[in-house]
């Protein structure tokens, strides 16, 4: 039985796909690649993110290239994300859940906390954890630290996220997951995890 929900942020509660795609297009302008659409981005997206970049370029990144691209991405992303809103139904779902809930994100912690606060939803979470070190990696270890800090039984946890990586992180800690199509990943890839897939956040609660 689910007693606690761990939410992902980017692409799940926070509908920022336009900012992500826009920032990606900005950093790849010097490479003269065709601009990505949301569907085009989803077709190459994976974690670690440098693998997605290598898919775009059709070659391995060279030394120093990942840091330059990642720094540039975040510079553009933080600007473009200013106009992004919460996903449809996010506030209602957060308010309707009667158990506890927390937020585990691969976004930089220093930017994540004030962004969550700006929407007035911090009160819903017993804990909010973003990344304090390098960004772009896989979520499993970060999720394990989050669950350990919560001090809860993973068997009573449901992870709700928008990527295959969220599903893998849930499986890594022994939790269940529901994956949401409104973010960075195609439905086909989400379904490949074997976890339930939903098109609306409210439907995720049908799987608690």
Coordinates of N, CA and C in Angstrom, one line a residue:
X1 N 0.8 -1.2 0.0 CA 0.0 0.0 0.0 C 0.9 1.3 0.0
X2 N 0.6 2.2 -0.8 CA 1.4 3.4 -0.9 C 1.1 4.4 0.2
X3 N 2.1 4.8 0.9 CA 2.0 5.8 2.0 C 2.7 7.1 1.6
X4 N 3.6 7.0 0.7 CA 4.4 8.2 0.3 C 4.6 8.2 -1.2
X5 N 4.4 9.4 -1.8 CA 4.7 9.7 -3.2 C 6.0 10.5 -3.3
X6 N 6.9 10.1 -4.1 CA 8.1 10.9 -4.5 C 7.9 11.4 -5.9
X7 N 7.8 12.7 -6.0 CA 7.6 13.4 -7.3 C 8.9 13.7 -8.0
X8 N 8.9 13.6 -9.3 CA 9.9 14.3 -10.1 C 9.4 15.7 -10.4
X9 N 10.3 16.6 -10.7 CA 10.0 18.0 -11.0 C 9.9 18.3 -12.5
X10 N 11.1 18.4 -13.1 CA 11.1 18.8 -14.5 C 10.4 17.8 -15.4
X11 N 9.4 18.3 -16.2 CA 8.7 17.5 -17.1 C 7.5 16.7 -16.4
X12 N 7.5 16.8 -15.1 CA 6.4 16.1 -14.4 C 5.5 17.2 -13.7
X13 N 5.9 17.6 -12.5 CA 5.1 18.7 -11.9 C 5.3 20.0 -12.6
X14 N 6.5 20.2 -13.1 CA 6.8 21.5 -13.8 C 6.8 21.2 -15.3
X15 N 5.9 21.9 -16.0 CA 5.8 21.7 -17.5 C 6.8 22.6 -18.2
X16 N 8.0 22.1 -18.4 CA 9.0 22.9 -18.9 C 9.6 22.4 -20.2
X17 N 8.9 21.5 -20.9 CA 9.4 20.9 -22.2 C 9.8 22.0 -23.2
X18 N 9.0 23.1 -23.3 CA 9.4 24.2 -24.2 C 10.7 24.8 -23.9
X19 N 11.0 25.0 -22.6 CA 12.2 25.6 -22.2 C 13.4 24.7 -22.4
X20 N 13.2 23.4 -22.2 CA 14.2 22.4 -22.4 C 14.6 22.3 -23.9
X21 N 13.6 22.2 -24.7 CA 13.8 22.2 -26.2 C 14.5 23.5 -26.7
X22 N 13.9 24.6 -26.2 CA 14.5 25.9 -26.6 C 15.9 26.0 -26.2
X23 N 16.3 25.7 -25.0 CA 17.7 25.8 -24.5 C 18.6 24.8 -25.3
X24 N 18.1 23.6 -25.6 CA 18.9 22.7 -26.3 C 19.2 23.2 -27.7
X25 N 18.2 23.8 -28.4 CA 18.4 24.4 -29.7 C 19.4 25.5 -29.6
X26 N 19.4 26.3 -28.6 CA 20.3 27.4 -28.5 C 21.7 26.9 -28.4
X27 N 22.0 25.9 -27.6 CA 23.4 25.5 -27.4 C 23.9 24.7 -28.6
X28 N 23.0 24.2 -29.5 CA 23.4 23.4 -30.6 C 23.4 24.3 -31.9
X29 N 23.1 25.6 -31.8 CA 23.1 26.4 -33.0 C 24.5 26.5 -33.7
X30 N 25.6 26.5 -32.9 CA 26.9 26.5 -33.6 C 27.2 25.3 -34.4
X31 N 26.4 24.2 -34.2 CA 26.6 22.9 -34.9 C 25.8 22.9 -36.2
X32 N 25.0 23.9 -36.4 CA 24.1 24.0 -37.6 C 23.2 22.8 -37.8
X33 N 22.7 22.3 -36.7 CA 21.7 21.2 -36.8 C 20.3 21.7 -37.0
X34 N 19.4 21.0 -37.6 CA 18.0 21.5 -37.7 C 17.4 21.6 -36.3
X35 N 16.7 22.7 -36.1 CA 16.1 22.9 -34.7 C 15.2 21.7 -34.4
X36 N 15.3 21.3 -33.1 CA 14.4 20.2 -32.6 C 13.0 20.7 -32.3
X37 N 12.1 19.9 -32.5 CA 10.7 20.0 -32.0 C 10.7 19.3 -30.6
X38 N 9.5 19.4 -29.9 CA 9.4 18.6 -28.7 C 9.5 17.1 -29.0
X39 N 8.8 16.6 -30.1 CA 8.8 15.2 -30.4 C 10.2 14.8 -30.9
X40 N 10.9 15.7 -31.6 CA 12.3 15.4 -32.0 C 13.2 15.3 -30.8
X41 N 13.0 16.1 -29.8 CA 13.8 16.0 -28.5 C 13.5 14.7 -27.8
X42 N 12.2 14.4 -27.7 CA 11.9 13.1 -27.0 C 12.5 11.9 -27.7
X43 N 12.7 12.0 -29.0 CA 13.2 10.8 -29.8 C 14.7 10.6 -29.4
X44 N 15.4 11.6 -28.9 CA 16.8 11.4 -28.6 C 17.1 11.4 -27.1
X45 N 16.1 11.9 -26.3 CA 16.4 12.1 -24.9 C 16.7 10.8 -24.1
X46 N 17.7 10.9 -23.3 CA 18.0 9.8 -22.4 C 18.8 10.3 -21.3
X47 N 19.1 9.6 -20.3 CA 20.1 9.9 -19.2 C 21.1 8.8 -19.2
X48 N 22.4 9.1 -19.0 CA 22.9 10.5 -18.8 C 22.7 11.3 -20.1
X49 N 22.5 12.6 -19.9 CA 22.2 13.5 -20.9 C 23.2 13.6 -22.0
X50 N 24.5 13.4 -21.6 CA 25.5 13.5 -22.6 C 25.4 12.5 -23.7
X51 N 24.7 11.3 -23.4 CA 24.4 10.3 -24.4 C 23.4 10.9 -25.4
X52 N 22.4 11.6 -24.9 CA 21.4 12.3 -25.8 C 22.2 13.2 -26.7
X53 N 23.1 14.0 -26.2 CA 23.9 14.9 -27.0 C 24.7 14.2 -28.1
X54 N 25.2 13.0 -27.7 CA 26.0 12.3 -28.7 C 25.1 11.7 -29.8
X55 N 23.8 11.4 -29.4 CA 22.9 10.9 -30.4 C 22.6 12.1 -31.4
X56 N 22.5 13.3 -30.9 CA 22.2 14.4 -31.7 C 23.3 14.6 -32.7
X57 N 24.6 14.5 -32.2 CA 25.7 14.8 -33.0 C 26.2 13.7 -33.9
X58 N 25.8 12.5 -33.5 CA 26.2 11.3 -34.2 C 27.6 10.9 -34.0
X59 N 28.2 11.3 -32.8 CA 29.6 11.0 -32.5 C 29.8 11.2 -31.0
X60 N 30.8 10.7 -30.4 CA 31.1 11.0 -29.0 C 31.5 12.4 -28.8
X61 N 31.2 12.9 -27.6 CA 31.7 14.3 -27.2 C 33.2 14.3 -27.0
X62 N 33.8 15.3 -27.3 CA 35.2 15.5 -27.1 C 35.5 16.1 -25.7
X63 N 36.7 16.1 -25.3 CA 37.0 16.6 -23.9 C 36.6 18.1 -23.8
X64 N 35.9 18.4 -22.7 CA 35.5 19.7 -22.5 C 34.2 20.1 -23.1
X65 N 33.7 19.3 -24.1 CA 32.5 19.6 -24.8 C 31.2 19.5 -24.0
X66 N 31.2 18.4 -23.2 CA 30.0 18.2 -22.3 C 29.8 19.4 -21.4
X67 N 30.8 19.8 -20.7 CA 30.7 20.9 -19.7 C 30.3 22.2 -20.4
X68 N 30.8 22.5 -21.6 CA 30.5 23.7 -22.3 C 29.0 23.6 -22.7
X69 N 28.5 22.5 -23.2 CA 27.1 22.4 -23.6 C 26.2 22.4 -22.4
X70 N 26.6 21.8 -21.3 CA 25.7 21.8 -20.1 C 25.6 23.1 -19.5
X71 N 26.8 23.8 -19.4 CA 26.7 25.2 -18.9 C 25.9 26.1 -19.7
X72 N 26.0 26.0 -21.0 CA 25.2 26.8 -22.0 C 23.8 26.5 -21.9
X73 N 23.4 25.2 -21.8 CA 22.0 24.8 -21.6 C 21.4 25.4 -20.4
X74 N 22.0 25.3 -19.3 CA 21.4 25.9 -18.1 C 21.3 27.4 -18.1
X75 N 22.2 28.1 -18.8 CA 22.1 29.5 -18.9 C 20.8 29.9 -19.7
X76 N 20.6 29.2 -20.8 CA 19.4 29.5 -21.6 C 18.1 28.9 -20.9
X77 N 18.3 27.7 -20.3 CA 17.1 27.1 -19.6 C 16.5 28.0 -18.5
X78 N 17.4 28.5 -17.7 CA 16.8 29.3 -16.5 C 16.1 30.5 -17.0
X79 N 16.6 31.1 -18.1 CA 15.9 32.2 -18.7 C 14.5 31.8 -19.3
X80 N 14.5 30.8 -20.1 CA 13.3 30.3 -20.8 C 12.3 29.8 -19.8
X81 N 12.7 29.2 -18.7 CA 11.8 28.5 -17.8 C 11.0 29.5 -16.9
X82 N 11.4 30.8 -17.0 CA 10.7 31.8 -16.2 C 9.2 31.9 -16.6
X83 N 8.9 31.6 -17.8 CA 7.5 31.7 -18.2 C 6.7 30.3 -18.2
X84 N 7.4 29.3 -17.7 CA 6.8 27.9 -17.7 C 5.9 27.8 -16.4
X85 N 4.9 27.0 -16.5 CA 3.9 26.8 -15.4 C 3.9 25.4 -14.9
X86 N 3.2 25.2 -13.8 CA 3.0 23.8 -13.4 C 2.2 23.0 -14.4
X87 N 2.4 21.7 -14.4 CA 1.6 20.9 -15.3 C 0.1 20.9 -15.0
X88 N -0.7 20.7 -16.0 CA -2.1 20.7 -15.8 C -2.5 19.7 -14.7
X89 N -3.2 20.2 -13.7 CA -3.7 19.3 -12.6 C -2.7 19.1 -11.5
X90 N -1.5 19.6 -11.6 CA -0.5 19.4 -10.6 C -0.9 19.8 -9.2
X91 N -1.4 21.0 -9.1 CA -1.8 21.5 -7.8 C -3.0 20.7 -7.2
X92 N -3.9 20.3 -8.0 CA -5.0 19.5 -7.5 C -4.6 18.2 -7.0
X93 N -3.7 17.5 -7.8 CA -3.2 16.2 -7.4 C -2.4 16.3 -6.0
X94 N -1.5 17.3 -5.9 CA -0.8 17.5 -4.7 C -1.7 17.7 -3.5
X95 N -2.7 18.5 -3.7 CA -3.6 18.8 -2.6 C -4.5 17.6 -2.2
X96 N -4.8 16.7 -3.2 CA -5.8 15.7 -3.0 C -5.1 14.4 -2.3
X97 N -3.8 14.3 -2.4 CA -3.2 13.1 -1.8 C -3.2 13.2 -0.3
X98 N -3.6 12.2 0.4 CA -3.7 12.3 1.8 C -2.5 11.7 2.6
X99 N -1.6 11.0 1.9 CA -0.4 10.5 2.5 C 0.7 11.6 2.5
X100 N 1.9 11.2 2.7 CA 3.0 12.2 2.6 C 3.6 12.2 1.2
X101 N 4.3 13.2 0.9 CA 5.0 13.3 -0.4 C 6.2 14.2 -0.4
X102 N 7.1 13.9 -1.3 CA 8.4 14.6 -1.4 C 8.8 14.8 -2.8
X103 N 9.9 15.6 -3.0 CA 10.3 15.9 -4.4 C 11.8 15.6 -4.5
X104 N 12.1 14.7 -5.5 CA 13.4 14.3 -5.8 C 13.7 14.7 -7.2
X105 N 14.6 15.6 -7.5 CA 14.8 16.1 -8.8 C 16.3 16.1 -9.1
X106 N 16.6 16.0 -10.4 CA 18.0 16.2 -10.9 C 18.3 17.6 -11.3
X107 N 17.4 18.5 -11.0 CA 17.7 20.0 -11.2 C 18.6 20.5 -10.1
X108 N 19.4 21.5 -10.3 CA 20.3 22.1 -9.3 C 19.5 22.5 -8.1
X109 N 19.9 22.1 -6.9 CA 19.1 22.3 -5.7 C 18.9 23.8 -5.4
X110 N 19.9 24.6 -5.7 CA 19.8 26.0 -5.4 C 18.8 26.7 -6.3
X111 N 18.5 26.2 -7.4 CA 17.5 26.8 -8.3 C 16.1 26.1 -8.1
X112 N 16.1 24.8 -7.7 CA 14.9 24.1 -7.5 C 14.0 24.6 -6.4
X113 N 14.7 24.8 -5.2 CA 13.9 25.2 -4.0 C 13.1 26.5 -4.2
X114 N 13.8 27.6 -4.7 CA 13.0 28.8 -4.9 C 12.0 28.7 -6.0
X115 N 12.2 27.9 -7.0 CA 11.3 27.7 -8.1 C 10.0 27.0 -7.5
X116 N 10.2 26.0 -6.7 CA 9.0 25.3 -6.1 C 8.3 26.3 -5.2
X117 N 9.0 27.1 -4.4 CA 8.4 28.1 -3.5 C 7.6 29.1 -4.3
X118 N 8.1 29.5 -5.5 CA 7.4 30.5 -6.3 C 6.0 30.1 -6.7
X119 N 5.7 28.8 -6.7 CA 4.4 28.3 -7.0 C 3.5 28.1 -5.8
X120 N 4.1 28.3 -4.6 CA 3.3 28.2 -3.4 C 2.9 26.8 -3.0
X121 N 3.8 25.8 -3.4 CA 3.4 24.4 -3.2 C 4.4 23.7 -2.3
X122 N 5.4 24.4 -1.7 CA 6.4 23.8 -0.8 C 5.7 23.1 0.3
X123 N 4.6 23.6 0.8 CA 4.0 23.0 2.0 C 3.6 21.5 1.8
X124 N 3.4 21.1 0.6 CA 3.0 19.7 0.3 C 4.1 18.7 0.5
X125 N 5.4 19.1 0.6 CA 6.5 18.2 0.6 C 7.2 18.1 1.9
X126 N 7.4 16.9 2.4 CA 8.2 16.7 3.6 C 9.7 16.9 3.3
X127 N 10.1 16.8 2.1 CA 11.5 17.0 1.7 C 11.6 17.3 0.3
X128 N 12.6 18.2 -0.1 CA 12.8 18.6 -1.4 C 14.3 18.4 -1.7
X129 N 14.7 17.6 -2.6 CA 16.1 17.3 -2.9 C 16.4 17.5 -4.4
X130 N 17.3 18.5 -4.7 CA 17.8 18.7 -6.0 C 19.3 18.2 -6.0
X131 N 20.0 18.5 -7.0 CA 21.4 18.1 -7.2 C 22.3 19.2 -6.7
X132 N 23.3 18.9 -5.9 CA 24.2 19.9 -5.4 C 25.5 19.8 -6.2
X133 N 25.8 18.7 -6.9 CA 27.0 18.6 -7.7 C 26.8 18.7 -9.2
X134 N 27.5 17.9 -9.9 CA 27.3 17.9 -11.4 C 26.0 17.4 -11.8
X135 N 25.4 18.0 -12.9 CA 24.1 17.7 -13.4 C 24.3 16.7 -14.6
X136 N 23.1 16.2 -15.0 CA 23.1 15.4 -16.3 C 23.2 13.9 -16.1
X137 N 23.5 13.4 -14.9 CA 23.7 12.0 -14.7 C 22.4 11.2 -14.5
X138 N 22.5 10.0 -14.0 CA 21.4 9.2 -13.8 C 20.9 9.4 -12.4
X139 N 19.6 9.0 -12.1 CA 18.9 9.4 -10.9 C 19.0 8.3 -9.8
X140 N 19.4 7.1 -10.1 CA 19.3 6.0 -9.1 C 20.0 6.4 -7.8
X141 N 21.3 6.8 -7.8 CA 22.0 7.1 -6.5 C 21.3 8.2 -5.8
X142 N 20.9 9.3 -6.5 CA 20.2 10.4 -5.9 C 18.9 10.0 -5.2
X143 N 18.2 9.1 -5.9 CA 16.9 8.6 -5.3 C 17.2 7.8 -4.1
X144 N 18.2 7.0 -4.1 CA 18.6 6.2 -2.9 C 18.9 7.1 -1.7
X145 N 19.6 8.1 -1.9 CA 19.9 9.1 -0.9 C 18.7 9.7 -0.3
X146 N 17.8 10.1 -1.3 CA 16.5 10.7 -0.9 C 15.7 9.8 0.0
X147 N 15.5 8.5 -0.4 CA 14.7 7.6 0.3 C 15.4 7.3 1.7
X148 N 16.7 7.2 1.7 CA 17.4 7.0 3.0 C 17.1 8.2 4.0
X149 N 17.2 9.4 3.4 CA 16.9 10.6 4.3 C 15.5 10.7 4.8
X150 N 14.5 10.2 4.0 CA 13.1 10.1 4.4 C 12.9 9.1 5.5
X151 N 13.7 8.0 5.5 CA 13.6 7.0 6.5 C 12.3 6.2 6.4
X152 N 11.9 5.9 5.1 CA 10.7 5.2 4.9 C 10.9 3.9 4.1
X153 N 10.0 3.0 4.2 CA 10.1 1.7 3.5 C 9.8 1.9 2.0
X154 N 10.8 1.6 1.2 CA 10.6 1.8 -0.3 C 9.4 1.1 -0.8
X155 N 9.0 0.0 -0.2 CA 7.8 -0.8 -0.6 C 6.5 0.0 -0.5
X156 N 6.6 1.0 0.3 CA 5.4 1.9 0.5 C 5.4 3.1 -0.3
X157 N 6.4 3.2 -1.2 CA 6.7 4.4 -2.0 C 6.2 4.3 -3.4
X158 N 5.6 5.3 -4.0 CA 5.3 5.4 -5.4 C 6.1 6.6 -6.0
X159 N 6.9 6.3 -7.0 CA 7.6 7.4 -7.7 C 6.8 7.8 -8.9
X160 N 6.5 9.1 -9.1 CA 5.8 9.6 -10.3 C 6.8 10.5 -11.0
X161 N 7.1 10.1 -12.3 CA 8.1 10.9 -13.1 C 7.8 10.8 -14.6
X162 N 8.6 11.4 -15.4 CA 8.3 11.5 -16.8 C 9.4 10.8 -17.7
X163 N 10.3 10.1 -17.1 CA 11.3 9.5 -17.9 C 11.6 8.1 -17.5
X164 N 12.2 7.4 -18.4 CA 12.7 6.0 -18.1 C 13.6 6.0 -16.9
X165 N 14.4 7.0 -16.8 CA 15.3 7.1 -15.6 C 14.6 7.2 -14.3
X166 N 13.4 7.8 -14.2 CA 12.6 7.8 -13.0 C 12.2 6.4 -12.7
X167 N 11.8 5.6 -13.7 CA 11.4 4.3 -13.5 C 12.6 3.4 -13.0
X168 N 13.7 3.6 -13.6 CA 14.9 2.8 -13.2 C 15.3 3.2 -11.8
X169 N 15.2 4.5 -11.4 CA 15.6 4.9 -10.1 C 14.6 4.3 -9.0
X170 N 13.3 4.3 -9.4 CA 12.4 3.6 -8.5 C 12.7 2.2 -8.3
X171 N 13.0 1.5 -9.4 CA 13.3 0.0 -9.3 C 14.6 -0.2 -8.5
X172 N 15.5 0.7 -8.6 CA 16.8 0.6 -7.9 C 16.6 0.6 -6.4
X173 N 15.6 1.4 -5.9 CA 15.4 1.5 -4.5 C 14.3 0.6 -4.0
X174 N 13.7 -0.1 -4.9 CA 12.6 -1.1 -4.5 C 11.3 -0.4 -4.3
X175 N 11.0 0.7 -5.0 CA 9.8 1.4 -5.0 C 9.0 1.1 -6.3
X176 N 7.7 1.4 -6.4 CA 7.0 1.3 -7.6 C 7.0 2.7 -8.3
X177 N 6.5 2.7 -9.6 CA 6.6 3.9 -10.3 C 5.3 4.0 -11.2
X178 N 4.9 5.2 -11.5 CA 4.0 5.6 -12.6 C 4.7 6.6 -13.4
X179 N 4.6 6.4 -14.7 CA 5.3 7.4 -15.6 C 4.4 8.2 -16.5
X180 N 4.7 9.4 -16.6 CA 3.8 10.4 -17.2 C 4.3 10.9 -18.6
X181 N 3.4 11.0 -19.5 CA 3.8 11.3 -20.9 C 4.0 12.8 -21.2
X182 N 3.7 13.6 -20.2 CA 3.8 15.1 -20.5 C 5.1 15.7 -20.5
X183 N 6.2 14.9 -20.3 CA 7.5 15.4 -20.2 C 8.5 15.1 -21.4
X184 N 9.6 14.5 -21.1 CA 10.7 14.4 -22.0 C 10.8 13.1 -22.8
X185 N 9.9 12.2 -22.5 CA 10.1 10.8 -23.0 C 8.9 10.3 -23.8
X186 N 9.1 9.6 -24.9 CA 8.0 9.0 -25.7 C 7.2 8.0 -24.9
X187 N 5.9 7.8 -25.2 CA 5.1 6.8 -24.5 C 5.7 5.4 -24.7
X188 N 6.2 5.2 -25.9 CA 6.8 3.8 -26.2 C 7.9 3.5 -25.3
X189 N 8.8 4.5 -25.1 CA 10.0 4.2 -24.2 C 9.5 4.1 -22.7
X190 N 8.5 4.9 -22.3 CA 8.0 4.7 -21.0 C 7.4 3.4 -20.8
X191 N 6.6 2.9 -21.7 CA 6.0 1.6 -21.6 C 7.0 0.5 -21.6
X192 N 8.1 0.7 -22.2 CA 9.2 -0.4 -22.2 C 9.7 -0.7 -20.8
X193 N 9.4 0.2 -19.8 CA 9.9 -0.1 -18.5 C 9.0 -1.1 -17.8
X194 N 7.8 -1.3 -18.3 CA 6.9 -2.2 -17.6 C 6.0 -1.6 -16.5
X195 N 6.3 -0.3 -16.3 CA 5.5 0.5 -15.3 C 4.3 1.0 -15.9
X196 N 3.2 1.3 -15.2 CA 2.0 2.0 -15.7 C 2.4 3.4 -16.3
X197 N 1.7 3.7 -17.4 CA 2.0 5.0 -18.1 C 0.7 5.8 -18.1
X198 N 0.7 7.1 -17.8 CA -0.5 7.9 -17.8 C -0.3 9.1 -18.6
X199 N -1.4 9.7 -19.2 CA -1.3 10.9 -19.9 C -1.7 12.2 -19.1
X200 N -2.2 11.9 -17.9 CA -2.6 13.0 -17.0 C -2.2 12.7 -15.6
X201 N -1.6 13.7 -14.9 CA -1.1 13.5 -13.6 C -2.1 12.9 -12.6
X202 N -3.4 13.4 -12.8 CA -4.4 12.9 -11.9 C -4.6 11.4 -12.0
X203 N -4.4 10.9 -13.2 CA -4.5 9.4 -13.4 C -3.5 8.6 -12.6
X204 N -2.4 9.3 -12.3 CA -1.3 8.5 -11.5 C -1.8 8.0 -10.2
X205 N -2.7 8.8 -9.6 CA -3.2 8.3 -8.3 C -4.1 7.1 -8.4
X206 N -4.5 6.7 -9.6 CA -5.3 5.5 -9.7 C -4.4 4.3 -9.5
X207 N -3.1 4.5 -9.4 CA -2.2 3.4 -9.3 C -1.5 3.3 -7.9
X208 N -2.0 4.1 -6.9 CA -1.4 4.1 -5.6 C -1.7 2.8 -4.9

